[in-house]
CSV table of C-alpha atoms and ligand atoms in Angstrom, one decimal:
chain,number,residue,atom,x,y,z
A,1,MET,CA,125.7,77.4,71.0
A,2,THR,CA,126.4,73.7,71.3
A,3,ASN,CA,126.7,72.2,74.5
A,4,LYS,CA,129.8,70.2,75.2
A,5,LEU,CA,129.7,67.6,77.9
A,6,ASP,CA,133.1,66.9,79.4
A,7,PRO,CA,133.3,64.9,82.6
A,8,TRP,CA,136.9,66.1,83.5
A,9,SER,CA,136.3,69.8,83.3
A,10,SER,CA,133.6,71.7,85.0
A,11,SER,CA,132.1,73.0,81.8
A,12,GLU,CA,129.1,75.2,82.3
A,13,ILE,CA,125.8,74.1,80.5
A,14,ASN,CA,124.5,77.0,79.0
A,15,ASP,CA,121.0,75.8,78.2
A,16,TYR,CA,119.7,72.7,79.8
A,17,SER,CA,116.7,72.4,77.4
A,18,LYS,CA,119.2,71.8,74.6
A,19,LEU,CA,120.2,68.7,76.3
A,20,PHE,CA,117.0,67.2,75.6
A,21,GLU,CA,117.3,67.6,71.7
A,22,GLU,CA,121.1,67.0,71.4
A,23,PHE,CA,121.6,64.0,73.6
A,24,GLY,CA,118.0,62.3,74.0
A,25,ILE,CA,117.7,63.2,77.6
A,26,SER,CA,113.8,63.4,78.6
A,27,PRO,CA,112.4,66.1,80.6
A,28,PHE,CA,111.9,64.8,84.2
A,29,GLU,CA,108.5,66.4,84.7
A,30,ASN,CA,107.1,63.8,82.5
A,31,VAL,CA,108.1,60.9,84.8
A,32,LEU,CA,107.4,63.0,88.2
A,33,PRO,CA,103.7,61.8,88.6
A,34,GLU,CA,104.7,58.2,88.6
A,35,ILE,CA,107.1,58.7,91.6
A,36,PRO,CA,105.9,57.8,95.1
A,37,SER,CA,106.7,60.9,97.4
A,38,PRO,CA,109.4,62.5,95.1
A,39,HIS,CA,112.5,63.7,96.5
A,40,MET,CA,112.9,67.6,97.2
A,41,TYR,CA,115.2,67.9,94.2
A,42,MET,CA,112.5,66.3,91.9
A,43,ARG,CA,109.8,68.6,93.3
A,44,ARG,CA,111.8,71.7,92.9
A,45,ARG,CA,113.0,71.0,89.4
A,46,VAL,CA,116.7,70.7,90.5
A,47,ILE,CA,116.5,67.3,88.8
A,48,PHE,CA,115.6,68.3,85.2
A,49,GLY,CA,116.1,65.4,83.1
A,50,HIS,CA,116.4,61.6,82.9
A,51,ARG,CA,116.9,58.5,80.8
A,52,ASP,CA,114.7,55.5,81.3
A,53,TYR,CA,113.6,56.6,84.9
A,54,GLU,CA,110.2,55.1,84.4
A,55,GLN,CA,111.6,51.6,85.1
A,56,ILE,CA,113.0,52.9,88.4
A,57,ALA,CA,109.7,54.7,89.2
A,58,GLU,CA,107.9,51.3,88.5
A,59,ALA,CA,110.3,49.4,90.8
A,60,MET,CA,109.7,51.8,93.6
A,61,ARG,CA,105.9,51.4,93.2
A,62,THR,CA,105.9,47.6,92.9
A,63,GLY,CA,108.8,46.6,95.2
A,64,ALA,CA,110.8,45.1,92.4
A,65,PRO,CA,114.5,44.9,92.8
A,66,PHE,CA,116.5,48.0,91.6
A,67,SER,CA,119.7,49.6,92.4
A,68,VAL,CA,121.2,53.1,92.7
A,69,MET,CA,125.0,53.6,91.7
A,70,ASP,CA,127.4,56.4,91.8
A,71,GLY,CA,131.0,57.4,92.0
A,72,PHE,CA,133.2,59.9,93.4
A,73,MET,CA,136.7,60.9,92.2
A,74,PRO,CA,138.8,61.4,95.4
A,75,SER,CA,140.1,64.7,94.0
A,76,GLY,CA,139.8,67.2,96.8
A,77,LYS,CA,137.3,68.5,99.5
A,78,VAL,CA,133.8,67.1,99.6
A,79,HIS,CA,131.4,70.0,99.2
A,80,LEU,CA,127.7,70.7,98.7
A,81,GLY,CA,127.8,69.7,95.1
A,82,HIS,CA,128.9,66.2,96.2
A,83,LYS,CA,126.2,66.4,98.9
A,84,MET,CA,123.5,66.6,96.1
A,85,VAL,CA,124.5,63.3,94.7
A,86,MET,CA,124.8,61.7,98.0
A,87,ASP,CA,121.3,62.8,99.0
A,88,GLN,CA,120.0,61.2,96.0
A,89,ILE,CA,121.9,57.8,96.5
A,90,ILE,CA,120.6,57.8,100.1
A,91,TRP,CA,117.1,58.6,99.0
A,92,HIS,CA,116.9,55.8,96.6
A,93,GLN,CA,118.5,53.4,99.2
A,94,GLN,CA,115.6,54.5,101.6
A,95,LYS,CA,113.1,53.7,98.7
A,96,GLY,CA,114.4,50.2,98.5
A,97,ALA,CA,117.4,50.3,96.2
A,98,SER,CA,120.6,48.3,96.8
A,99,ALA,CA,123.2,51.1,96.7
A,100,PHE,CA,126.7,51.0,95.2
A,101,VAL,CA,129.2,53.8,95.7
A,102,GLY,CA,132.4,53.7,93.9
A,103,ILE,CA,135.4,55.6,95.0
A,104,ALA,CA,137.1,56.3,91.5
A,105,ASP,CA,140.8,56.1,92.6
A,106,ARG,CA,141.7,54.6,89.2
A,107,GLU,CA,140.4,57.8,87.7
A,108,ALA,CA,142.2,60.0,90.1
A,109,PHE,CA,145.4,58.0,89.6
A,110,SER,CA,145.1,58.3,85.8
A,111,VAL,CA,143.8,61.9,85.4
A,112,ARG,CA,145.1,63.7,88.4
A,113,GLY,CA,148.3,61.7,89.1
A,114,PHE,CA,147.3,61.1,92.8
A,115,SER,CA,149.2,58.1,94.7
A,116,TRP,CA,146.9,55.2,95.8
A,117,GLN,CA,147.5,56.3,99.3
A,118,LYS,CA,146.4,59.8,98.7
A,119,CYS,CA,143.3,58.5,97.0
A,120,ARG,CA,142.6,56.3,100.1
A,121,GLU,CA,142.9,59.2,102.6
A,122,ILE,CA,140.8,61.6,100.4
A,123,GLY,CA,138.3,58.8,99.8
A,124,VAL,CA,137.7,57.9,103.4
A,125,GLU,CA,138.3,61.5,105.1
A,126,GLU,CA,136.3,63.4,102.6
A,127,TYR,CA,133.7,61.4,100.9
A,128,ILE,CA,132.9,58.2,102.8
A,129,LEU,CA,132.7,59.9,106.2
A,130,SER,CA,130.2,62.6,104.7
A,131,LEU,CA,128.3,59.8,102.9
A,132,ILE,CA,127.6,57.9,106.1
A,133,ALA,CA,126.9,61.1,108.1
A,134,LEU,CA,124.3,62.0,105.6
A,135,GLY,CA,122.6,58.6,106.1
A,136,PHE,CA,124.0,55.9,103.9
A,137,LYS,CA,122.9,52.6,105.3
A,138,PRO,CA,125.5,49.9,106.0
A,139,ASP,CA,123.7,47.3,103.7
A,140,GLY,CA,124.9,49.2,100.7
A,141,LEU,CA,128.4,48.6,99.2
A,142,ILE,CA,131.3,51.2,99.1
A,143,TYR,CA,134.3,50.2,97.2
A,144,PHE,CA,137.6,51.7,96.0
A,145,GLN,CA,137.8,50.7,92.3
A,146,SER,CA,141.5,49.6,92.6
A,147,GLY,CA,140.3,47.1,95.2
A,148,CYS,CA,137.2,45.7,93.7
A,149,GLY,CA,138.0,42.5,91.6
A,150,SER,CA,134.6,42.2,90.0
A,151,VAL,CA,134.8,45.8,88.6
A,152,LYS,CA,138.2,45.4,87.3
A,153,ASP,CA,137.5,42.1,85.7
A,154,LEU,CA,134.4,43.4,84.1
A,155,ALA,CA,136.2,46.6,82.9
A,156,PHE,CA,138.8,44.4,81.1
A,157,GLU,CA,135.8,42.4,79.4
A,158,LEU,CA,134.1,45.8,78.5
A,159,GLY,CA,137.3,46.9,76.9
A,160,VAL,CA,136.9,44.2,74.2
A,161,LYS,CA,133.8,46.1,72.9
A,162,VAL,CA,135.3,49.8,73.0
A,163,ASN,CA,137.7,51.1,70.5
A,164,PHE,CA,139.7,54.3,70.4
A,165,SER,CA,137.6,55.9,67.6
A,166,GLU,CA,134.5,55.5,69.8
A,167,LEU,CA,136.3,57.0,72.9
A,168,SER,CA,137.6,59.9,70.8
A,169,ALA,CA,134.0,60.6,69.6
A,170,ILE,CA,132.6,60.5,73.0
A,171,TYR,CA,135.3,62.0,75.1
A,172,GLY,CA,137.5,63.9,72.6
A,173,PHE,CA,140.5,61.6,73.4
A,174,SER,CA,143.5,62.2,71.2
A,175,GLY,CA,146.8,60.5,70.5
A,176,GLU,CA,148.1,62.3,73.6
A,177,THR,CA,145.5,60.6,75.9
A,178,ASN,CA,147.3,58.1,78.2
A,179,LEU,CA,146.1,54.4,78.3
A,180,SER,CA,145.2,54.4,82.0
A,181,HIS,CA,142.8,57.2,81.3
A,182,MET,CA,141.0,54.9,78.8
A,183,ILE,CA,141.1,52.1,81.2
A,184,SER,CA,139.6,54.4,83.8
A,185,VAL,CA,136.6,55.1,81.5
A,186,ALA,CA,136.0,51.3,80.9
A,187,THR,CA,136.3,51.0,84.8
A,188,GLN,CA,133.4,53.4,85.2
A,189,ALA,CA,131.3,51.7,82.8
A,190,ALA,CA,131.9,48.6,84.9
A,191,ASP,CA,131.0,50.5,88.1
A,192,ILE,CA,127.6,51.2,86.6
A,193,LEU,CA,127.0,47.8,85.1
A,194,GLN,CA,128.2,45.8,88.3
A,195,PRO,CA,125.0,45.8,90.2
A,196,GLN,CA,123.6,43.6,87.6
A,197,LEU,CA,126.2,40.8,87.9
A,198,GLU,CA,125.0,37.5,89.1
A,199,GLU,CA,126.9,38.0,92.4
A,200,PHE,CA,124.6,41.1,93.3
A,201,GLY,CA,121.2,39.5,92.0
A,202,GLY,CA,121.6,39.6,88.3
A,203,PRO,CA,119.8,42.0,85.8
A,204,LYS,CA,117.7,44.8,87.2
A,205,PRO,CA,117.2,48.5,86.7
A,206,VAL,CA,119.9,50.8,87.9
A,207,VAL,CA,119.8,54.4,88.4
A,208,VAL,CA,122.9,56.7,88.3
A,209,PRO,CA,122.1,60.2,89.5
A,210,VAL,CA,124.5,62.6,87.8
A,211,GLY,CA,125.2,66.2,86.6
A,212,PRO,CA,124.8,66.5,82.8
A,213,ASP,CA,128.6,66.7,82.5
A,214,GLN,CA,128.7,63.0,83.3
A,215,ASP,CA,126.4,62.0,80.5
A,216,PRO,CA,129.2,60.7,78.3
A,217,HIS,CA,129.9,57.8,80.7
A,218,LEU,CA,126.1,57.0,80.6
A,219,ARG,CA,126.0,57.0,76.8
A,220,LEU,CA,129.1,54.8,76.6
A,221,THR,CA,127.7,52.3,79.3
A,222,ARG,CA,124.3,52.2,77.8
A,223,GLY,CA,126.0,51.2,74.5
A,224,LEU,CA,128.0,48.6,76.1
A,225,ALA,CA,125.2,47.1,78.0
A,226,GLY,CA,123.7,46.2,74.7
A,227,LYS,CA,127.0,45.1,73.1
A,228,MET,CA,127.9,42.8,76.1
A,229,SER,CA,124.5,41.1,76.4
A,230,MET,CA,124.1,37.6,75.0
A,231,PHE,CA,120.8,38.4,73.6
A,232,ARG,CA,118.9,41.4,72.4
A,233,VAL,CA,115.1,41.8,72.6
A,234,GLU,CA,113.8,43.7,69.8
A,235,GLU,CA,110.3,45.0,68.8
A,236,ARG,CA,109.8,44.4,64.9
A,237,GLU,CA,107.2,44.8,62.4
A,238,ASN,CA,105.9,42.2,60.2
A,239,ALA,CA,104.8,42.8,56.3
A,240,ASN,CA,101.4,43.6,57.5
A,241,GLY,CA,102.6,46.2,60.0
A,242,GLY,CA,101.8,44.1,63.0
A,243,LYS,CA,104.3,44.1,65.9
A,244,TYR,CA,106.2,41.3,67.2
A,245,LEU,CA,109.1,40.5,69.6
A,246,SER,CA,112.3,38.9,68.5
A,247,VAL,CA,115.3,37.8,70.4
A,248,ARG,CA,118.5,38.4,68.5
A,249,SER,CA,121.9,37.1,69.4
A,250,LYS,CA,125.4,37.3,68.1
A,251,GLY,CA,127.5,34.2,68.6
A,252,ALA,CA,125.2,32.7,71.3
A,253,PRO,CA,125.6,28.9,71.7
A,254,LYS,CA,122.9,27.0,69.6
A,255,GLU,CA,121.9,25.2,72.9
A,256,ALA,CA,121.1,28.7,74.6
A,257,LEU,CA,118.7,29.6,71.8
A,258,GLN,CA,117.1,26.0,72.0
A,259,GLU,CA,116.7,26.5,75.8
A,260,LEU,CA,115.1,29.9,75.2
A,261,LYS,CA,112.7,28.4,72.8
A,262,LYS,CA,111.8,25.8,75.5
A,263,GLN,CA,111.2,28.3,78.3
A,264,ILE,CA,109.3,31.1,76.3
A,265,PRO,CA,105.5,30.1,76.5
A,266,GLY,CA,103.4,30.7,73.5
A,267,LYS,CA,104.4,30.3,69.7
A,268,VAL,CA,108.0,30.7,69.0
A,269,LYS,CA,110.0,30.3,65.8
A,270,LEU,CA,113.7,29.4,65.9
A,271,TYR,CA,116.2,30.5,63.4
A,272,GLU,CA,120.0,30.2,63.1
A,273,GLU,CA,120.8,33.2,65.2
A,274,HIS,CA,117.5,34.4,66.5
A,275,LEU,CA,114.1,33.5,67.4
A,276,ASP,CA,110.8,35.2,66.8
A,277,ILE,CA,108.0,35.3,69.4
A,278,ILE,CA,104.6,35.1,67.6
A,279,GLN,CA,102.5,34.9,70.7
A,280,THR,CA,103.4,34.9,74.4
A,281,PRO,CA,100.6,34.3,76.7
A,282,ASP,CA,100.4,35.8,80.3
A,283,TYR,CA,97.5,34.5,81.8
A,284,PRO,CA,97.1,36.2,85.2
A,285,PHE,CA,97.7,39.6,83.8
A,286,LEU,CA,95.0,39.1,81.0
A,287,GLU,CA,92.6,37.8,83.7
A,288,ARG,CA,93.0,41.1,85.7
A,289,LEU,CA,92.9,43.1,82.4
A,290,VAL,CA,89.7,41.8,81.2
A,291,SER,CA,88.1,42.5,84.4
A,292,GLN,CA,89.3,46.1,84.3
A,293,ILE,CA,88.5,47.1,80.7
A,294,ASN,CA,84.7,46.5,80.3
A,295,GLN,CA,84.2,50.2,80.1
A,296,PRO,CA,82.2,51.2,76.8
A,297,GLU,CA,83.6,54.7,76.9
A,298,LYS,CA,87.1,53.3,76.1
A,299,LYS,CA,86.4,52.1,72.7
A,300,ARG,CA,87.7,54.8,70.6
A,301,TYR,CA,91.2,53.9,69.9
A,302,PHE,CA,91.0,50.8,67.9
A,303,THR,CA,94.3,49.4,66.5
A,304,ALA,CA,95.1,46.4,64.4
A,305,GLU,CA,97.7,45.2,66.9
A,306,LEU,CA,95.0,45.5,69.8
A,307,GLU,CA,92.8,43.2,67.6
A,308,GLU,CA,95.6,40.7,67.5
A,309,VAL,CA,96.1,40.8,71.2
A,310,SER,CA,92.3,40.5,71.7
A,311,LYS,CA,91.9,37.5,69.4
A,312,PHE,CA,94.8,36.0,71.2
A,313,ALA,CA,93.3,36.7,74.6
A,314,ASN,CA,90.1,35.0,73.4
A,315,GLU,CA,91.9,31.9,72.3
A,316,ILE,CA,93.4,31.5,75.8
A,317,LYS,CA,90.5,32.6,78.0
A,318,PRO,CA,86.8,32.2,77.8
A,319,TYR,CA,86.1,35.9,78.2
A,320,GLU,CA,84.2,38.2,75.9
A,321,PHE,CA,87.4,40.3,75.1
A,322,SER,CA,86.4,43.0,72.8
A,323,GLY,CA,88.7,44.1,70.0
A,324,TYR,CA,87.8,47.7,70.6
A,325,GLU,CA,89.2,48.5,74.0
A,326,GLU,CA,91.6,51.3,74.6
A,327,TYR,CA,95.0,51.5,73.1
A,328,PHE,CA,96.6,51.3,76.6
A,329,VAL,CA,95.3,47.8,76.9
A,330,PHE,CA,97.7,46.7,73.9
A,331,ARG,CA,100.5,48.7,75.5
A,332,LYS,CA,100.1,47.1,78.7
A,333,VAL,CA,100.0,43.7,77.4
A,334,TRP,CA,103.0,44.5,75.3
A,335,LYS,CA,105.0,46.0,78.1
A,336,LEU,CA,104.3,43.0,80.4
A,337,THR,CA,105.1,40.5,77.6
A,338,ARG,CA,108.3,42.3,77.1
A,339,LYS,CA,109.1,42.2,80.8
A,340,ILE,CA,108.5,38.5,81.2
A,341,LEU,CA,110.7,37.9,78.1
A,342,ASP,CA,113.5,40.0,79.6
A,343,GLU,CA,113.4,37.9,82.6
A,344,ILE,CA,113.6,34.6,80.8
A,345,VAL,CA,116.3,35.9,78.6
A,346,ALA,CA,118.3,37.0,81.5
A,347,LYS,CA,118.0,33.6,83.1
A,348,VAL,CA,119.0,31.7,80.0
A,349,ALA,CA,121.9,34.0,79.4
A,350,ALA,CA,123.2,33.5,83.0
A,351,GLU,CA,122.8,29.7,82.6
A,352,PHE,CA,125.1,29.9,79.6
A,353,GLU,CA,127.7,32.3,81.3
A,354,GLY,CA,126.4,35.3,79.2
A,355,TYR,CA,125.3,38.8,80.3
A,356,ALA,CA,121.8,40.3,80.1
A,357,PHE,CA,122.4,43.9,81.1
A,358,ILE,CA,119.6,46.5,81.1
A,359,PRO,CA,120.8,49.8,80.0
A,360,PRO,CA,121.2,52.0,83.1
A,361,ALA,CA,118.8,54.7,83.9
A,362,SER,CA,120.0,58.2,84.9
A,363,THR,CA,118.8,61.3,86.3
A,364,TYR,CA,120.4,64.9,85.6
A,365,HIS,CA,120.6,67.7,88.2
A,366,ARG,CA,121.2,71.3,87.6
A,367,PHE,CA,124.8,72.5,88.9
A,368,MET,CA,125.0,74.8,91.9
A,369,SER,CA,126.6,78.1,90.9
A,370,GLY,CA,129.5,79.5,92.7
A,371,LEU,CA,128.9,81.7,95.8
A,372,GLN,CA,130.2,84.7,94.0
A,373,GLY,CA,128.4,83.9,90.9
A,374,GLY,CA,129.8,82.0,87.9
A,375,LYS,CA,131.2,78.5,88.3
A,376,MET,CA,132.1,76.7,91.6
A,377,SER,CA,135.8,76.1,91.5
A,378,SER,CA,137.8,73.9,93.9
A,379,SER,CA,140.8,76.3,93.4
A,380,ILE,CA,138.5,79.3,94.7
A,381,PRO,CA,137.5,78.3,98.4
A,382,ASP,CA,135.1,81.3,98.5
A,383,SER,CA,133.3,79.9,95.6
A,384,TYR,CA,131.8,76.8,97.5
A,385,ILE,CA,131.1,75.5,100.9
A,386,ALA,CA,133.0,72.3,101.9
A,387,LEU,CA,131.2,70.0,104.2
A,388,THR,CA,134.2,70.1,106.4
A,389,ASP,CA,134.4,73.9,106.5
A,390,ASP,CA,134.5,75.3,110.1
A,391,PRO,CA,130.7,76.1,110.6
A,392,LYS,CA,131.5,79.8,111.5
A,393,GLU,CA,133.4,80.1,108.2
A,394,GLY,CA,130.7,78.4,106.4
A,395,ALA,CA,128.2,80.9,107.8
A,396,LYS,CA,130.6,83.7,106.8
A,397,LYS,CA,130.7,82.4,103.3
A,398,VAL,CA,127.0,82.7,103.1
A,399,LYS,CA,127.1,86.3,104.2
A,400,ARG,CA,129.7,87.1,101.5
A,401,ALA,CA,127.6,85.4,98.8
A,402,LYS,CA,126.4,87.3,95.7
A,403,THR,CA,122.6,87.9,95.9
A,404,GLY,CA,120.1,88.8,93.3
A,405,GLY,CA,119.2,92.0,95.3
A,406,CYS,CA,119.3,95.5,94.0
A,407,VAL,CA,122.0,98.0,94.8
A,408,THR,CA,119.9,100.1,97.2
A,409,LEU,CA,117.2,99.1,99.7
A,410,GLU,CA,114.8,101.6,97.9
A,411,GLU,CA,115.3,100.2,94.6
A,412,GLN,CA,114.9,96.7,96.0
A,413,LYS,CA,111.6,97.7,97.8
A,414,LYS,CA,110.4,99.2,94.5
A,415,LEU,CA,111.7,96.5,91.9
A,416,GLY,CA,112.0,93.3,94.0
A,417,GLY,CA,114.9,90.9,93.9
A,418,LYS,CA,115.8,88.1,91.5
A,419,PRO,CA,116.0,84.8,93.5
A,420,ASP,CA,116.9,82.9,90.2
A,421,GLU,CA,120.2,84.9,90.1
A,422,CYS,CA,120.8,84.7,93.8
A,423,SER,CA,123.4,82.3,95.3
A,424,VAL,CA,121.7,82.6,98.7
A,425,PHE,CA,118.4,81.5,97.4
A,426,GLU,CA,120.1,78.7,95.6
A,427,LEU,CA,121.6,77.4,98.9
A,428,LEU,CA,118.0,77.5,100.3
A,429,LEU,CA,116.5,75.7,97.4
A,430,PHE,CA,119.2,73.1,97.2
A,431,HIS,CA,120.1,72.4,100.8
A,432,LEU,CA,118.7,74.6,103.5
A,433,ALA,CA,115.1,75.1,103.3
A,434,GLU,CA,113.4,71.7,103.8
A,435,ASN,CA,109.9,73.2,103.7
A,436,ASP,CA,108.6,73.9,100.2
A,437,ASP,CA,106.1,76.5,101.6
A,438,GLU,CA,108.8,78.4,103.4
A,439,LEU,CA,110.8,78.4,100.3
A,440,LEU,CA,107.9,79.7,98.2
A,441,GLU,CA,107.2,82.6,100.7
A,442,ILE,CA,110.8,83.6,100.5
A,443,ARG,CA,110.6,83.7,96.7
A,444,GLU,CA,107.4,85.6,96.6
A,445,GLU,CA,108.5,88.2,99.2
A,446,CYS,CA,111.9,88.6,97.4
A,447,VAL,CA,110.1,89.1,94.0
A,448,CYS,CA,107.6,91.7,95.4
A,449,GLY,CA,110.1,93.7,97.3
A,450,THR,CA,109.2,93.0,100.8
A,451,ARG,CA,112.1,90.8,101.7
A,452,MET,CA,115.7,92.3,102.0
A,453,CYS,CA,118.8,90.4,101.4
A,454,GLY,CA,120.2,91.0,104.9
A,455,SER,CA,117.5,88.9,106.4
A,456,CYS,CA,117.8,86.1,103.9
A,457,LYS,CA,121.5,86.0,104.3
A,458,GLN,CA,121.0,85.9,108.2
A,459,LEU,CA,118.5,83.1,107.8
A,460,ALA,CA,120.7,81.0,105.4
A,461,ALA,CA,123.9,81.6,107.4
A,462,GLU,CA,122.2,80.3,110.6
A,463,LYS,CA,120.8,77.4,108.8
A,464,MET,CA,124.3,76.7,107.1
A,465,TYR,CA,126.0,76.9,110.5
A,466,GLU,CA,123.5,74.5,112.1
A,467,PHE,CA,123.8,72.1,109.2
A,468,LEU,CA,127.6,72.0,109.1
A,469,LYS,CA,128.0,71.9,112.9
A,470,ASP,CA,125.4,68.8,112.9
A,471,HIS,CA,127.1,67.2,109.9
A,472,GLN,CA,130.4,67.2,111.4
A,473,GLU,CA,129.4,65.6,114.5
A,474,LYS,CA,127.8,62.9,112.5
A,475,ARG,CA,131.0,62.5,110.6
A,476,GLU,CA,133.0,61.9,113.8
A,477,GLN,CA,130.3,59.3,114.8
A,478,ALA,CA,130.6,57.7,111.4
A,479,ARG,CA,134.3,57.4,111.9
A,480,GLU,CA,133.7,55.4,115.1
A,481,HIS,CA,131.4,53.0,113.1
A,482,LEU,CA,133.4,52.6,109.8
A,483,ASP,CA,134.0,49.0,110.2
A,484,GLU,CA,130.2,48.2,110.4
A,485,TYR,CA,130.1,49.1,106.7
A,486,ASN,CA,130.7,47.1,103.7
A,487,ILE,CA,133.9,48.9,102.4
A,488,ILE,CA,136.2,47.3,99.9
A,489,TYR,CA,139.8,48.9,99.9
A,490,LYS,CA,142.8,48.5,97.8
A,491,LYS,CA,144.7,45.6,99.0
B,501,SF4,S1,116.0,88.9,99.1
B,501,SF4,FE1,116.9,86.8,99.5
B,501,SF4,S2,116.2,85.7,97.7
B,501,SF4,FE2,115.9,87.7,97.2
B,501,SF4,S3,117.8,88.3,96.1
B,501,SF4,FE3,118.1,89.0,98.2
B,501,SF4,S4,119.0,87.2,99.4
B,501,SF4,FE4,118.3,86.6,97.3
């Protein structure tokens, strides 16, 4: 069965692994070893996929600038599903990201028909208070789309590069779709690209943590990042199969291309609408590299490209740079050359009032299921726990939740339970058990039948009560400190 991704209905994703093939989402486990102290959702495989997260992991490791961005449509109660996204925003902010949170009131206005006033009330009372209570720091930006001039202007500019056929293909829009809904889509792409505007420090990697249903926005925005940029850096092959980098442009001023040629060190060939980089030296990097690679056992992956790089390195430095070093040497030189080039291209594009957006990265997390099994639904209060639920009521909901236990205690002792089909275990996994060892122990005891659902429910209900009580106290404190936060409201 084909997965259909629709950001406006809570469609169930029946097989996450299919997303890898159908939409080009990469498995998260591949990038996990590169992340310093990964978040609980990463360690526990709640986050299962990503696009381009390598660049975020690298920024975290090296201290390079990066951003995290996410949005919330002010449509109803803030619940544990929203908490998952907020947790990830806050974690990235703690890891050094500049954080941006958009309250998608344009979307709520166009899709739900909410008034601006209602959007503001829900935005503050539900989402912003909980975001701050969970630990969002005041140096991040929170804004209502309708009040943010830079997002609205950028959305309008992005609109030039999107047409109806494309929106139909991505979102299934029809002749019945209202124009404001389409504008709200461009606004969300602008939300995602905004952190890379000059006023926010220019191009940088941006990660957007989402559920897989939001992937259409990412696909659209990644395409727009390329279409809006003044230059496009491409890897190309020459007639001999050797690789080189080329900077392509459509309609960039001639002076901009000439300026690029001036700024790129190494051999550069300028054509009418593009330039090819034949060699780009990076001295300090090669210096470090040469000292690292004199290891004879790493001589088995000879490539023609590497020989080119080696030859080039020998020209610029008096080292004995062997042509038979490991393949990774070439990849590293290439990667770094590319990075330097991206920086120069971004600088020149800004000088000539053009964009140089890096396609946004994203992570994909599993959805929480409803407390009674099936989907969580905002119209069924028993299917989810709101962060504003009375703590006693929250605890009761846990006790009423569907478990993966057997019908009788005897059976459960004999056969064990099914934690993967258990809403209570899911609550512990996603939110309540901070300690991985504690969680593993619960799982093992469940599977081998030494743990009964009653004790599990009791534990989860107590934890839920404590969490909600504490969170709601923090929400009240957040209310007192709202004016210390950088929040842009609709005028
Ligand atoms: S013992 Fe715990 S984890 Fe296992 S099915 Fe029952 S409630 Fe779920």
